[in-house]
Short mmCIF file of C-alpha atoms in Angstrom, two decimals:
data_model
loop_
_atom_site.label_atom_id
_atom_site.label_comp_id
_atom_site.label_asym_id
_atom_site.label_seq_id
_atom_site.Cartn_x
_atom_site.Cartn_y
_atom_site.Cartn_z
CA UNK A 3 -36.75 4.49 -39.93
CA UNK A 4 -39.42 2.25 -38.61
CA UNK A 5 -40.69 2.08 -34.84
CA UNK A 6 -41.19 -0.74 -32.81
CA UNK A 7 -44.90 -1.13 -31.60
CA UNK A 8 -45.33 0.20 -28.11
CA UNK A 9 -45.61 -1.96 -24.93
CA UNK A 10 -49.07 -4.19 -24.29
CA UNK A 11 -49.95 -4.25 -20.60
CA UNK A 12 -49.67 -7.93 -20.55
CA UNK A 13 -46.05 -7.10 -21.61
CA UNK A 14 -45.50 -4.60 -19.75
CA UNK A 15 -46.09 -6.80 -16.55
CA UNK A 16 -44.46 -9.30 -17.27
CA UNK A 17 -41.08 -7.31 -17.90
CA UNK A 18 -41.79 -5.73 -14.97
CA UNK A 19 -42.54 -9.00 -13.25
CA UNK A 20 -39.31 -10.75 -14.40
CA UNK A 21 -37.24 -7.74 -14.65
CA UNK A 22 -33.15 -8.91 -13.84
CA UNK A 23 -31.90 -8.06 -10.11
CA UNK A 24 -30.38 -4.45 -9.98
CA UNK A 25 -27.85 -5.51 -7.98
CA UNK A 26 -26.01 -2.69 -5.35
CA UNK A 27 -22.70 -1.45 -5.55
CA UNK A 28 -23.21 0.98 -3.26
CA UNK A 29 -26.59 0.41 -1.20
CA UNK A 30 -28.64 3.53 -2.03
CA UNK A 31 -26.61 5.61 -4.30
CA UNK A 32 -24.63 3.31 -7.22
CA UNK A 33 -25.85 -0.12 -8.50
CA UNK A 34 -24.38 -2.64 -11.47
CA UNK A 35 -24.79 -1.36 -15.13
CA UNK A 36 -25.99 2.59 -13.80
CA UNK A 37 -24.42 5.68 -14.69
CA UNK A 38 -23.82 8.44 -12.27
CA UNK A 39 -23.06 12.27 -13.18
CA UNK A 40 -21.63 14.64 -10.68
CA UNK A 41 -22.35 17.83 -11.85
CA UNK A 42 -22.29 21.99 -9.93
CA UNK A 43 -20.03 24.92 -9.78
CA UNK A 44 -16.42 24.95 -9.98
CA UNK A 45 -14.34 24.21 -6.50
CA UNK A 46 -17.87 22.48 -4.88
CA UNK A 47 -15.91 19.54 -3.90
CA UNK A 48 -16.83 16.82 -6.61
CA UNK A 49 -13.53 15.87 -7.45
CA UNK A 50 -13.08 15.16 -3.62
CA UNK A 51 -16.47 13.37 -2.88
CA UNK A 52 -15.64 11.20 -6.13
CA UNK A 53 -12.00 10.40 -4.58
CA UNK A 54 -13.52 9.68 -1.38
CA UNK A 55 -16.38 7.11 -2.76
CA UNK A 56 -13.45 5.52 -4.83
CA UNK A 57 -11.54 4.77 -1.88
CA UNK A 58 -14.28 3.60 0.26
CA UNK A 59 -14.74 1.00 -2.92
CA UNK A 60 -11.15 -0.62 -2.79
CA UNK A 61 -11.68 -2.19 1.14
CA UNK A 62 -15.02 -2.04 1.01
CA UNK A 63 -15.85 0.49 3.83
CA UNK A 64 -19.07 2.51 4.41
CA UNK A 65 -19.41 5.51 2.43
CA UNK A 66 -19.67 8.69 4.76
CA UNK A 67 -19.96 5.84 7.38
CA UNK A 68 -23.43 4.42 6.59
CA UNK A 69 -23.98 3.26 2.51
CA UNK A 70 -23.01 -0.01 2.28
CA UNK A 71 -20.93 -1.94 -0.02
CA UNK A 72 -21.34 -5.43 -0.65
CA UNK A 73 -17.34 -6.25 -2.06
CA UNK A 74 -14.13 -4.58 -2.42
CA UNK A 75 -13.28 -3.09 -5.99
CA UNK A 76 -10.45 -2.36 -8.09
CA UNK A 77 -10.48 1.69 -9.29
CA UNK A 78 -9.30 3.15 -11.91
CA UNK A 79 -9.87 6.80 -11.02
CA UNK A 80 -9.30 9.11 -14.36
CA UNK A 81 -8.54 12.49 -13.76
CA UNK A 82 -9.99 14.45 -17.10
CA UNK A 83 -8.58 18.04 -15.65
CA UNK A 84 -5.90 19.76 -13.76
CA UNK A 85 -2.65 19.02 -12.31
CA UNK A 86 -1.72 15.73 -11.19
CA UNK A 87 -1.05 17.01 -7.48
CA UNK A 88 -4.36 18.00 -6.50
CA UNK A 89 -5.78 14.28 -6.38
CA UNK A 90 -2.71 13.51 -4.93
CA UNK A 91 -3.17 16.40 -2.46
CA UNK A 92 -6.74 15.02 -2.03
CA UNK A 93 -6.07 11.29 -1.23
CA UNK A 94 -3.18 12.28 1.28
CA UNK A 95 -6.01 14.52 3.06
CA UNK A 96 -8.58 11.35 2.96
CA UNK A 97 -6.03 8.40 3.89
CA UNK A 98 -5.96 8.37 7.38
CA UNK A 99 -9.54 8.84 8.09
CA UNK A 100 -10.75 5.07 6.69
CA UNK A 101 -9.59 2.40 5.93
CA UNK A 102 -8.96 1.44 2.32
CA UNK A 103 -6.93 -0.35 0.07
CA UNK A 104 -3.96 1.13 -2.17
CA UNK A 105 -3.20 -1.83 -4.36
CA UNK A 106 -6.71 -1.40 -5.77
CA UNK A 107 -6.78 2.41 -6.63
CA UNK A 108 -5.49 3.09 -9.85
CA UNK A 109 -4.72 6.75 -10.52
CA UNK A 110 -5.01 7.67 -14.10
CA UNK A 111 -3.63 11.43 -15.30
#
């Protein structure tokens, strides 16, 4: 296997220099081509925060009423675990409290 040869500091500016607009998907916490990992304990409340952010992307709206989004998105939200029901359960408990589109959620079980 052969390495490459490491980064100059002439390079090294001028990647950083002309380095592509990271542009925001959600101001603050989710941007174009980055992965995010929610990760803790069982029952936490990731599965509901992730709902929640999902929804807030189909219209648009503020997530937690203050990080931005620049467009609406479509969703396709998988759910890897579990019964069907609980995100179900989940979305019915997060509906009424913003504003958000259905036609772009797409639940996948």
């Amino acid at each position: 296997m052969e390495l490459l040869p490491p980064i100059t500091g002439a390079q090294l500016l001028d990647r950083v220099i002309n380095l592509p607009e990271h542009l925001p998907i959600i101001e603050g916490l989710m941007y174009e081509h980055d992965s995010i990992m929610v990760s803790s304990d069982s029952g936490i409340g990731k599965s509901l925060i992730s709902i929640q952010v999902a929804m807030h992307l189909t219209k648009a709206t503020a997530v937690f009423g203050a990080l931005t989004i620049q467009r609406p998105m479509r969703i396709w939200y998988m759910q890897m675990e579990r019964h069907e029901n609980e995100s179900l359960e989940r979305i019915n408990k997060l509906m009424n409290n913003f504003e958000w589109d259905p036609n772009n959620f797409f639940l996948d079980t």
